[in-house]
mmCIF file of C-alpha atoms in Angstrom:
data_model
loop_
_atom_site.group_PDB
_atom_site.id
_atom_site.type_symbol
_atom_site.label_atom_id
_atom_site.label_comp_id
_atom_site.label_asym_id
_atom_site.label_seq_id
_atom_site.Cartn_x
_atom_site.Cartn_y
_atom_site.Cartn_z
ATOM 1 C CA MET A 1 0.000 0.000 0.000
ATOM 2 C CA ALA A 2 1.349 3.417 -0.973
ATOM 3 C CA THR A 3 1.942 5.994 1.763
ATOM 4 C CA VAL A 4 -0.386 8.995 1.592
ATOM 5 C CA LEU A 5 1.306 12.286 2.394
ATOM 6 C CA HIS A 6 -0.678 15.266 3.641
ATOM 7 C CA SER A 7 0.418 18.849 4.061
ATOM 8 C CA ALA A 8 -1.282 19.194 7.471
ATOM 9 C CA PRO A 9 0.841 18.372 10.527
ATOM 10 C CA ARG A 10 0.226 15.129 12.333
ATOM 11 C CA PHE A 11 -2.039 15.562 15.346
ATOM 12 C CA THR A 12 -0.259 14.929 18.632
ATOM 13 C CA LEU A 13 -2.330 12.607 20.804
ATOM 14 C CA ILE A 14 -2.813 13.606 24.407
ATOM 15 C CA ASP A 15 -2.016 10.063 25.549
ATOM 16 C CA GLY A 16 1.476 10.083 26.987
ATOM 17 C CA LEU A 17 1.898 13.829 26.551
ATOM 18 C CA LYS A 18 1.401 14.494 30.254
ATOM 19 C CA ASP A 19 4.229 12.163 31.248
ATOM 20 C CA THR A 20 6.552 13.614 28.618
ATOM 21 C CA LEU A 21 6.050 17.274 29.569
ATOM 22 C CA SER A 22 5.917 16.537 33.292
ATOM 23 C CA GLY A 23 9.310 14.878 33.123
ATOM 24 C CA ALA A 24 10.726 17.756 31.114
ATOM 25 C CA LEU A 25 9.492 20.415 33.546
ATOM 26 C CA GLY A 26 10.755 18.542 36.589
ATOM 27 C CA GLU A 27 10.732 20.586 39.805
ATOM 28 C CA MET A 28 9.117 23.543 38.031
ATOM 29 C CA LEU A 29 5.874 21.555 37.788
ATOM 30 C CA VAL A 30 3.296 21.762 40.576
ATOM 31 C CA GLU A 31 0.512 19.660 39.054
ATOM 32 C CA ALA A 32 -0.384 18.106 35.715
ATOM 33 C CA LYS A 33 -3.853 16.867 34.817
ATOM 34 C CA GLU A 34 -6.103 16.232 31.867
ATOM 35 C CA GLU A 35 -9.493 17.962 31.734
ATOM 36 C CA HIS A 36 -12.006 17.943 28.868
ATOM 37 C CA GLY A 37 -9.473 16.416 26.520
ATOM 38 C CA GLU A 38 -6.829 19.076 27.229
ATOM 39 C CA LEU A 39 -3.581 19.028 29.184
ATOM 40 C CA LEU A 40 -3.277 21.545 32.032
ATOM 41 C CA LEU A 41 0.115 22.183 33.645
ATOM 42 C CA SER A 42 0.439 24.182 36.873
ATOM 43 C CA VAL A 43 3.953 25.535 37.416
ATOM 44 C CA GLN A 44 5.710 27.546 40.093
ATOM 45 C CA ARG A 45 5.156 31.260 39.699
ATOM 46 C CA ASP A 46 8.842 32.178 40.064
ATOM 47 C CA ARG A 47 9.810 29.627 37.385
ATOM 48 C CA LEU A 48 7.108 30.607 34.886
ATOM 49 C CA GLU A 49 9.490 32.152 32.351
ATOM 50 C CA ASP A 50 11.788 29.116 32.407
ATOM 51 C CA ALA A 51 8.862 26.738 31.976
ATOM 52 C CA LEU A 52 7.409 28.661 29.036
ATOM 53 C CA ARG A 53 10.821 28.890 27.355
ATOM 54 C CA LEU A 54 11.326 25.141 27.743
ATOM 55 C CA LEU A 55 7.946 24.401 26.183
ATOM 56 C CA ARG A 56 8.610 26.823 23.328
ATOM 57 C CA ASP A 57 12.181 25.859 22.422
ATOM 58 C CA ASP A 58 12.384 22.160 23.276
ATOM 59 C CA HIS A 59 8.818 20.945 22.656
ATOM 60 C CA GLY A 60 7.622 23.083 19.746
ATOM 61 C CA TYR A 61 4.893 25.197 21.362
ATOM 62 C CA GLN A 62 5.771 28.254 19.321
ATOM 63 C CA GLN A 63 2.677 30.428 19.739
ATOM 64 C CA LEU A 64 1.169 32.160 22.756
ATOM 65 C CA VAL A 65 -2.500 32.264 21.783
ATOM 66 C CA GLU A 66 -4.080 33.827 24.870
ATOM 67 C CA ILE A 67 -3.582 34.833 28.492
ATOM 68 C CA ALA A 68 -6.684 34.609 30.678
ATOM 69 C CA GLY A 69 -7.416 35.396 34.297
ATOM 70 C CA VAL A 70 -9.658 33.636 36.823
ATOM 71 C CA ASP A 71 -10.745 34.927 40.228
ATOM 72 C CA TYR A 72 -11.412 32.719 43.253
ATOM 73 C CA PRO A 73 -11.955 35.176 46.149
ATOM 74 C CA GLY A 74 -11.992 32.428 48.778
ATOM 75 C CA ARG A 75 -8.420 31.293 48.094
ATOM 76 C CA PRO A 76 -5.310 32.813 49.705
ATOM 77 C CA GLU A 77 -3.953 33.427 46.189
ATOM 78 C CA ARG A 78 -7.218 34.330 44.575
ATOM 79 C CA PHE A 79 -6.073 34.708 40.961
ATOM 80 C CA GLU A 80 -5.064 32.180 38.345
ATOM 81 C CA VAL A 81 -3.254 33.308 35.206
ATOM 82 C CA VAL A 82 -3.665 30.820 32.358
ATOM 83 C CA TYR A 83 -1.367 30.730 29.315
ATOM 84 C CA MET A 84 -2.693 28.934 26.223
ATOM 85 C CA LEU A 85 0.063 27.608 23.968
ATOM 86 C CA LEU A 86 -0.180 26.217 20.433
ATOM 87 C CA SER A 87 2.257 24.024 18.515
ATOM 88 C CA LEU A 88 1.851 24.433 14.759
ATOM 89 C CA THR A 89 4.274 21.637 13.930
ATOM 90 C CA LYS A 90 2.600 19.126 16.260
ATOM 91 C CA ASN A 91 -0.956 20.439 15.971
ATOM 92 C CA SER A 92 -1.267 20.422 19.759
ATOM 93 C CA ARG A 93 -2.601 22.803 22.414
ATOM 94 C CA ILE A 94 -1.754 22.921 26.115
ATOM 95 C CA MET A 95 -2.483 25.276 29.011
ATOM 96 C CA VAL A 96 -0.019 26.500 31.643
ATOM 97 C CA LYS A 97 -1.195 28.323 34.748
ATOM 98 C CA VAL A 98 0.168 30.003 37.864
ATOM 99 C CA THR A 99 -1.494 31.465 40.953
ATOM 100 C CA ALA A 100 -1.113 34.974 42.356
ATOM 101 C CA SER A 101 -2.570 37.297 44.958
ATOM 102 C CA GLU A 102 -3.422 40.976 44.738
ATOM 103 C CA THR A 103 0.104 41.979 45.734
ATOM 104 C CA THR A 104 2.107 39.100 44.243
ATOM 105 C CA PRO A 105 3.667 39.944 40.850
ATOM 106 C CA VAL A 106 3.782 37.396 38.036
ATOM 107 C CA PRO A 107 6.880 37.250 35.782
ATOM 108 C CA THR A 108 6.217 38.764 32.380
ATOM 109 C CA ALA A 109 6.200 36.693 29.200
ATOM 110 C CA THR A 110 7.125 39.614 26.947
ATOM 111 C CA THR A 111 10.706 38.319 26.866
ATOM 112 C CA LEU A 112 9.396 35.255 24.998
ATOM 113 C CA TRP A 113 6.438 36.546 22.956
ATOM 114 C CA PRO A 114 5.940 40.239 22.069
ATOM 115 C CA ASN A 115 2.135 39.847 21.960
ATOM 116 C CA ALA A 116 2.185 38.997 25.675
ATOM 117 C CA GLY A 117 2.403 42.730 26.397
ATOM 118 C CA TRP A 118 -1.138 43.370 25.192
ATOM 119 C CA LEU A 119 -2.518 40.217 26.802
ATOM 120 C CA GLU A 120 -0.936 41.017 30.180
ATOM 121 C CA ARG A 121 -2.404 44.507 30.036
ATOM 122 C CA GLU A 122 -5.880 42.991 29.660
ATOM 123 C CA VAL A 123 -5.419 40.756 32.723
ATOM 124 C CA PHE A 124 -4.000 43.679 34.691
ATOM 125 C CA ASP A 125 -6.895 45.936 33.684
ATOM 126 C CA LEU A 126 -9.695 43.483 34.429
ATOM 127 C CA TYR A 127 -8.253 41.591 37.425
ATOM 128 C CA GLY A 128 -5.500 43.772 38.851
ATOM 129 C CA VAL A 129 -2.741 41.158 38.469
ATOM 130 C CA VAL A 130 0.683 42.842 38.287
ATOM 131 C CA PHE A 131 3.262 41.494 35.801
ATOM 132 C CA ALA A 132 6.854 42.124 36.823
ATOM 133 C CA GLY A 133 9.003 43.159 33.879
ATOM 134 C CA ASN A 134 6.221 44.500 31.659
ATOM 135 C CA MET A 135 7.452 47.961 30.687
ATOM 136 C CA ASP A 136 4.044 49.222 29.493
ATOM 137 C CA LEU A 137 1.563 47.944 32.065
ATOM 138 C CA ARG A 138 -1.379 50.295 31.513
ATOM 139 C CA ARG A 139 -5.122 49.856 31.315
ATOM 140 C CA ILE A 140 -6.254 48.792 27.870
ATOM 141 C CA LEU A 141 -10.020 48.100 27.997
ATOM 142 C CA THR A 142 -11.404 50.501 30.607
ATOM 143 C CA ASP A 143 -11.405 54.286 30.432
ATOM 144 C CA TYR A 144 -8.849 56.685 31.858
ATOM 145 C CA GLY A 145 -9.257 57.128 35.602
ATOM 146 C CA PHE A 146 -11.348 53.970 35.968
ATOM 147 C CA GLU A 147 -11.533 52.754 39.568
ATOM 148 C CA GLY A 148 -11.299 49.070 40.417
ATOM 149 C CA HIS A 149 -11.037 45.958 38.273
ATOM 150 C CA PRO A 150 -14.383 44.898 36.774
ATOM 151 C CA PHE A 151 -13.724 41.146 36.424
ATOM 152 C CA ARG A 152 -13.138 40.625 40.124
ATOM 153 C CA LYS A 153 -15.979 38.761 41.782
ATOM 154 C CA ASP A 154 -16.340 41.433 44.490
ATOM 155 C CA PHE A 155 -16.659 44.289 41.994
ATOM 156 C CA PRO A 156 -20.205 45.790 42.189
ATOM 157 C CA LEU A 157 -22.419 45.319 39.156
ATOM 158 C CA THR A 158 -23.195 49.037 39.047
ATOM 159 C CA GLY A 159 -19.566 50.100 39.429
ATOM 160 C CA TYR A 160 -18.268 52.902 41.615
ATOM 161 C CA VAL A 161 -18.618 55.883 39.286
ATOM 162 C CA GLU A 162 -20.591 56.781 36.199
ATOM 163 C CA LEU A 163 -19.746 59.194 33.421
ATOM 164 C CA ARG A 164 -21.894 61.649 31.515
ATOM 165 C CA TYR A 165 -21.431 64.661 29.288
ATOM 166 C CA SER A 166 -21.902 67.931 31.167
ATOM 167 C CA GLU A 167 -23.395 70.766 29.147
ATOM 168 C CA GLU A 168 -22.243 73.242 31.780
ATOM 169 C CA GLU A 169 -18.588 72.166 31.746
ATOM 170 C CA GLN A 170 -18.615 71.085 28.079
ATOM 171 C CA ARG A 171 -16.778 67.863 28.852
ATOM 172 C CA VAL A 172 -17.247 64.324 30.154
ATOM 173 C CA VAL A 173 -17.452 64.200 33.952
ATOM 174 C CA TYR A 174 -17.296 61.316 36.422
ATOM 175 C CA GLU A 175 -19.721 61.151 39.322
ATOM 176 C CA PRO A 176 -20.512 58.601 42.043
ATOM 177 C CA VAL A 177 -23.179 56.107 41.027
ATOM 178 C CA GLU A 178 -26.658 57.212 42.028
ATOM 179 C CA LEU A 179 -29.510 54.822 41.293
ATOM 180 C CA ALA A 180 -32.770 56.564 40.478
ATOM 181 C CA GLN A 181 -34.652 53.646 42.034
ATOM 182 C CA ASP A 182 -33.886 50.596 44.080
ATOM 183 C CA LEU A 183 -32.293 47.763 42.182
ATOM 184 C CA ARG A 184 -35.059 45.391 41.194
ATOM 185 C CA GLN A 185 -34.773 41.700 40.446
ATOM 186 C CA PHE A 186 -36.809 40.616 37.422
ATOM 187 C CA ASP A 187 -37.418 36.880 37.651
ATOM 188 C CA PHE A 188 -40.089 36.837 34.891
ATOM 189 C CA MET A 189 -41.886 33.986 36.680
ATOM 190 C CA SER A 190 -38.879 31.742 36.198
ATOM 191 C CA PRO A 191 -38.371 28.976 38.763
ATOM 192 C CA TRP A 192 -34.598 29.137 38.129
ATOM 193 C CA GLU A 193 -34.553 32.666 39.545
ATOM 194 C CA GLY A 194 -36.130 31.528 42.812
ATOM 195 C CA ALA A 195 -39.456 33.359 42.690
ATOM 196 C CA ASP A 196 -40.728 34.374 46.121
ATOM 197 C CA TYR A 197 -44.386 33.758 45.208
ATOM 198 C CA VAL A 198 -46.432 30.760 44.101
ATOM 199 C CA LEU A 199 -46.152 30.180 40.378
ATOM 200 C CA PRO A 200 -49.331 29.397 38.392
ATOM 201 C CA GLY A 201 -50.039 25.696 38.609
ATOM 202 C CA ASP A 202 -48.069 25.202 41.818
ATOM 203 C CA GLU A 203 -50.872 26.182 44.166
ATOM 204 C CA LYS A 204 -51.829 22.502 44.583
ATOM 205 C CA ALA A 205 -48.312 21.208 44.954
ATOM 206 C CA HIS A 206 -48.517 21.012 48.749
ATOM 207 C CA THR A 207 -52.177 19.959 48.978
ATOM 208 C CA PRO A 208 -52.389 16.867 51.237
ATOM 209 C CA PRO A 209 -54.013 13.747 49.707
ATOM 210 C CA VAL A 210 -57.594 12.827 50.585
ATOM 211 C CA ASP A 211 -58.117 10.669 53.633
ATOM 212 C CA GLU A 212 -60.458 8.209 51.908
ATOM 213 C CA ALA A 213 -60.815 7.542 48.209
ATOM 214 C CA LYS A 214 -64.354 7.700 46.756
ATOM 215 C CA THR A 215 -65.579 4.439 45.234
ATOM 216 C CA THR A 216 -68.748 3.435 43.317
ATOM 217 C CA ASP A 217 -70.754 0.414 44.488
ATOM 218 C CA SER A 218 -73.362 0.250 41.699
ATOM 219 C CA PRO A 219 -73.638 1.303 38.004
ATOM 220 C CA LYS A 220 -76.205 3.999 38.827
ATOM 221 C CA ASP A 221 -73.559 5.883 40.795
ATOM 222 C CA THR A 222 -71.445 6.236 37.666
ATOM 223 C CA GLY A 223 -74.308 6.982 35.239
ATOM 224 C CA ALA A 224 -73.929 3.630 33.474
ATOM 225 C CA GLY A 225 -76.723 1.210 32.597
ATOM 226 C CA ALA A 226 -78.958 -0.003 29.741
ATOM 227 C CA LYS A 227 -80.283 3.460 28.884
ATOM 228 C CA THR A 228 -76.770 4.872 28.710
ATOM 229 C CA ASP A 229 -75.593 2.013 26.497
ATOM 230 C CA ALA A 230 -78.536 2.521 24.112
ATOM 231 C CA LYS A 231 -77.820 6.216 23.934
ATOM 232 C CA ALA A 232 -74.198 5.486 23.102
ATOM 233 C CA ASP A 233 -75.274 3.354 20.115
ATOM 234 C CA GLU A 234 -77.007 6.292 18.440
ATOM 235 C CA LYS A 235 -75.164 7.770 15.516
ATOM 236 C CA VAL A 236 -73.675 11.143 16.113
ATOM 237 C CA SER A 237 -74.540 12.211 12.553
ATOM 238 C CA ALA A 238 -78.242 11.439 12.872
ATOM 239 C CA ASP A 239 -80.534 13.912 11.027
ATOM 240 C CA ALA A 240 -77.546 15.277 9.135
ATOM 241 C CA PRO A 241 -77.958 15.994 5.398
ATOM 242 C CA ALA A 242 -75.845 12.981 4.518
ATOM 243 C CA GLU A 243 -78.224 10.698 6.459
ATOM 244 C CA GLU A 244 -81.519 12.020 4.978
ATOM 245 C CA LYS A 245 -81.315 10.194 1.616
ATOM 246 C CA THR A 246 -79.916 6.868 0.642
ATOM 247 C CA GLY A 247 -78.035 6.130 -2.514
ATOM 248 C CA GLU A 248 -81.248 4.861 -4.245
ATOM 249 C CA ASP A 249 -83.327 8.031 -4.060
ATOM 250 C CA ARG A 250 -80.520 10.450 -4.808
ATOM 251 C CA THR A 251 -80.588 12.315 -8.135
ATOM 252 C CA PRO A 252 -78.420 10.399 -10.618
ATOM 253 C CA ALA A 253 -75.464 12.021 -12.248
ATOM 254 C CA PRO A 254 -76.026 13.461 -15.753
ATOM 255 C CA GLU A 255 -74.893 11.541 -18.803
ATOM 256 C CA PRO A 256 -71.536 12.517 -20.312
ATOM 257 C CA THR A 257 -71.978 15.133 -23.011
ATOM 258 C CA GLU A 258 -69.763 13.225 -25.448
ATOM 259 C CA ASP A 259 -72.307 10.381 -25.550
ATOM 260 C CA ARG A 260 -75.306 12.558 -26.407
ATOM 261 C CA PRO A 261 -76.377 11.843 -30.039
ATOM 262 C CA ASP A 262 -78.184 15.173 -30.379
ATOM 263 C CA ARG A 263 -74.991 17.177 -29.722
ATOM 264 C CA PRO A 264 -73.767 18.947 -32.900
ATOM 265 C CA GLU A 265 -70.377 17.983 -34.264
ATOM 266 C CA ARG A 266 -67.390 20.168 -33.572
ATOM 267 C CA LYS A 267 -66.133 22.331 -36.387
ATOM 268 C CA GLY A 268 -62.441 22.407 -37.253
ATOM 269 C CA ASP A 269 -59.538 20.102 -36.462
ATOM 270 C CA ALA A 270 -57.909 20.455 -33.060
ATOM 271 C CA LYS A 271 -55.052 18.033 -33.718
ATOM 272 C CA ASP A 272 -52.672 20.741 -34.979
ATOM 273 C CA THR A 273 -52.970 24.005 -33.024
ATOM 274 C CA SER A 274 -49.781 25.708 -34.271
ATOM 275 C CA ALA A 275 -51.709 27.806 -36.754
ATOM 276 C CA ALA A 276 -54.045 29.018 -34.045
ATOM 277 C CA THR A 277 -51.277 29.927 -31.608
ATOM 278 C CA GLU A 278 -48.835 31.663 -33.969
ATOM 279 C CA PRO A 279 -49.394 35.414 -34.446
ATOM 280 C CA LYS A 280 -50.685 36.499 -37.802
ATOM 281 C CA ASP A 281 -48.561 38.741 -39.993
ATOM 282 C CA LYS A 282 -49.893 42.248 -40.331
ATOM 283 C CA ASP A 283 -50.181 43.533 -43.857
#
């Protein structure tokens, strides 16, 4: 059988990949696990740059696709920074993550991938994670003078300030949030929202069962009997127009007109209609 060559790279199976990369990372690795068909590697925060360089240079994960943040307020180090790497030559994706607190800096990845500068600015803007070594760590998605980090779980839904255009000052001004009315919860009668009233149809949900079931001892209690059976045999369509006459006394259908001898013969020949359908030439 001839070997079929394809231009696409061979897909790297996840089986055995965890053992290979775990052995390569060595003491830099904190945990390695497979979730949803993907390999997730947790590494030490101080050794992040070394781990990413090893995966890029020695194992072919050339591209940094994304940097994402996750917030777990109940943990001592509440933030997780996740790096998503792609190998074009092996057609493989892996994720590398580290943990950090509000005051713990994470080593920058701009020394390995230039696009990490923009991605780290997003995580800094939305979560407040500081990246040591990033020379341009500024907000990138929120406005100038924005207070707080909107992707933190403890950030209020209404924010701290609101902006509007002031006709008096002829510029955009920031003011503390003032709600014109109390914040209302619209559940739209949805049981998933936990409605605090009885939904239609649920008023009998907690009705206790009857103490004694009702039974019938004779047919007369149920309305059954000979009279009821005779009534049931009556046709529903009685006295309808279709029941008034039988097939014998109905008016017969007329004879076909083609069989009538007194019908005059047709004039002309209808076999060739081309002469009748073609337009006549005007003189």
